Amino acid sequence: MIVLHKKDSHRNSELLEERLAELVITFKKKIYSQAEKGLPFIEEDGKVFKTDEEIEDWFREIKEELDWQRSLSGDGCYINPKDGKIC
């Protein structure tokens, strides 16, 4: 499970949430008060990604994985070579 740990009404937190939404994946949000330090960050299956570099690497990897998975399950259409019927 992917969890976005974020501050309430915080620009960097909102940007990360938008990027996650653009991936069209399920994720949970855990919202903290403004006093919490070290936010925002992403957690996936117990692994924590806190620094900008870690988060960017995580986004790159998850996007590559999603692109590959979606390429396998796309809504492809084909022409039957025997009778010429389409899908």
Short mmCIF file of N, CA, C and O in Angstrom, two decimals, residues 22-23 25 59-74:
data_model
loop_
_atom_site.label_atom_id
_atom_site.label_comp_id
_atom_site.label_asym_id
_atom_site.label_seq_id
_atom_site.Cartn_x
_atom_site.Cartn_y
_atom_site.Cartn_z
N GLU A 22 -2.10 11.71 -10.68
CA GLU A 22 -1.85 11.62 -12.11
C GLU A 22 -1.44 10.22 -12.54
O GLU A 22 -1.66 9.83 -13.68
N LEU A 23 -0.86 9.46 -11.62
CA LEU A 23 -0.48 8.08 -11.93
C LEU A 23 -1.69 7.15 -12.00
O LEU A 23 -1.59 6.03 -12.50
N ILE A 25 -3.39 5.68 -9.50
CA ILE A 25 -3.19 4.54 -8.61
C ILE A 25 -3.88 4.84 -7.28
O ILE A 25 -4.17 5.98 -6.95
N PHE A 59 9.18 7.80 -7.97
CA PHE A 59 8.22 8.15 -9.02
C PHE A 59 8.66 7.59 -10.38
O PHE A 59 7.84 7.07 -11.13
N ARG A 60 9.93 7.69 -10.68
CA ARG A 60 10.44 7.18 -11.94
C ARG A 60 10.23 5.66 -12.05
O ARG A 60 9.75 5.15 -13.05
N GLU A 61 10.56 4.95 -10.97
CA GLU A 61 10.41 3.49 -10.98
C GLU A 61 8.94 3.07 -11.06
O GLU A 61 8.60 2.16 -11.81
N ILE A 62 8.07 3.73 -10.29
CA ILE A 62 6.66 3.34 -10.29
C ILE A 62 6.03 3.65 -11.63
O ILE A 62 5.22 2.89 -12.15
N LYS A 63 6.42 4.77 -12.25
CA LYS A 63 5.88 5.12 -13.57
C LYS A 63 6.31 4.10 -14.62
O LYS A 63 5.50 3.66 -15.43
N GLU A 64 7.57 3.70 -14.59
CA GLU A 64 8.06 2.68 -15.53
C GLU A 64 7.31 1.37 -15.35
O GLU A 64 6.91 0.72 -16.32
N GLU A 65 7.11 0.97 -14.10
CA GLU A 65 6.39 -0.27 -13.82
C GLU A 65 4.93 -0.19 -14.30
O GLU A 65 4.41 -1.11 -14.91
N LEU A 66 4.28 0.93 -14.02
CA LEU A 66 2.89 1.11 -14.45
C LEU A 66 2.78 1.14 -15.97
O LEU A 66 1.86 0.54 -16.54
N ASP A 67 3.69 1.83 -16.63
CA ASP A 67 3.68 1.87 -18.10
C ASP A 67 3.81 0.48 -18.67
O ASP A 67 3.10 0.11 -19.62
N TRP A 68 4.71 -0.33 -18.10
CA TRP A 68 4.90 -1.69 -18.59
C TRP A 68 3.65 -2.53 -18.35
O TRP A 68 3.18 -3.21 -19.25
N GLN A 69 3.08 -2.47 -17.14
CA GLN A 69 1.87 -3.23 -16.83
C GLN A 69 0.71 -2.83 -17.73
O GLN A 69 -0.03 -3.68 -18.22
N ARG A 70 0.56 -1.54 -17.93
CA ARG A 70 -0.55 -1.04 -18.75
C ARG A 70 -0.37 -1.38 -20.22
O ARG A 70 -1.33 -1.55 -20.95
N SER A 71 0.87 -1.52 -20.67
CA SER A 71 1.10 -1.91 -22.06
C SER A 71 0.67 -3.35 -22.30
O SER A 71 0.28 -3.71 -23.40
N LEU A 72 0.73 -4.16 -21.26
CA LEU A 72 0.32 -5.56 -21.38
C LEU A 72 -1.19 -5.74 -21.34
O LEU A 72 -1.72 -6.71 -21.87
N SER A 73 -1.87 -4.82 -20.69
CA SER A 73 -3.32 -4.98 -20.51
C SER A 73 -4.10 -3.88 -21.23
O SER A 73 -5.21 -3.57 -20.85
N GLY A 74 -3.52 -3.35 -22.27
CA GLY A 74 -4.18 -2.26 -23.00
C GLY A 74 -5.43 -2.74 -23.70
O GLY A 74 -5.69 -3.93 -23.87
#
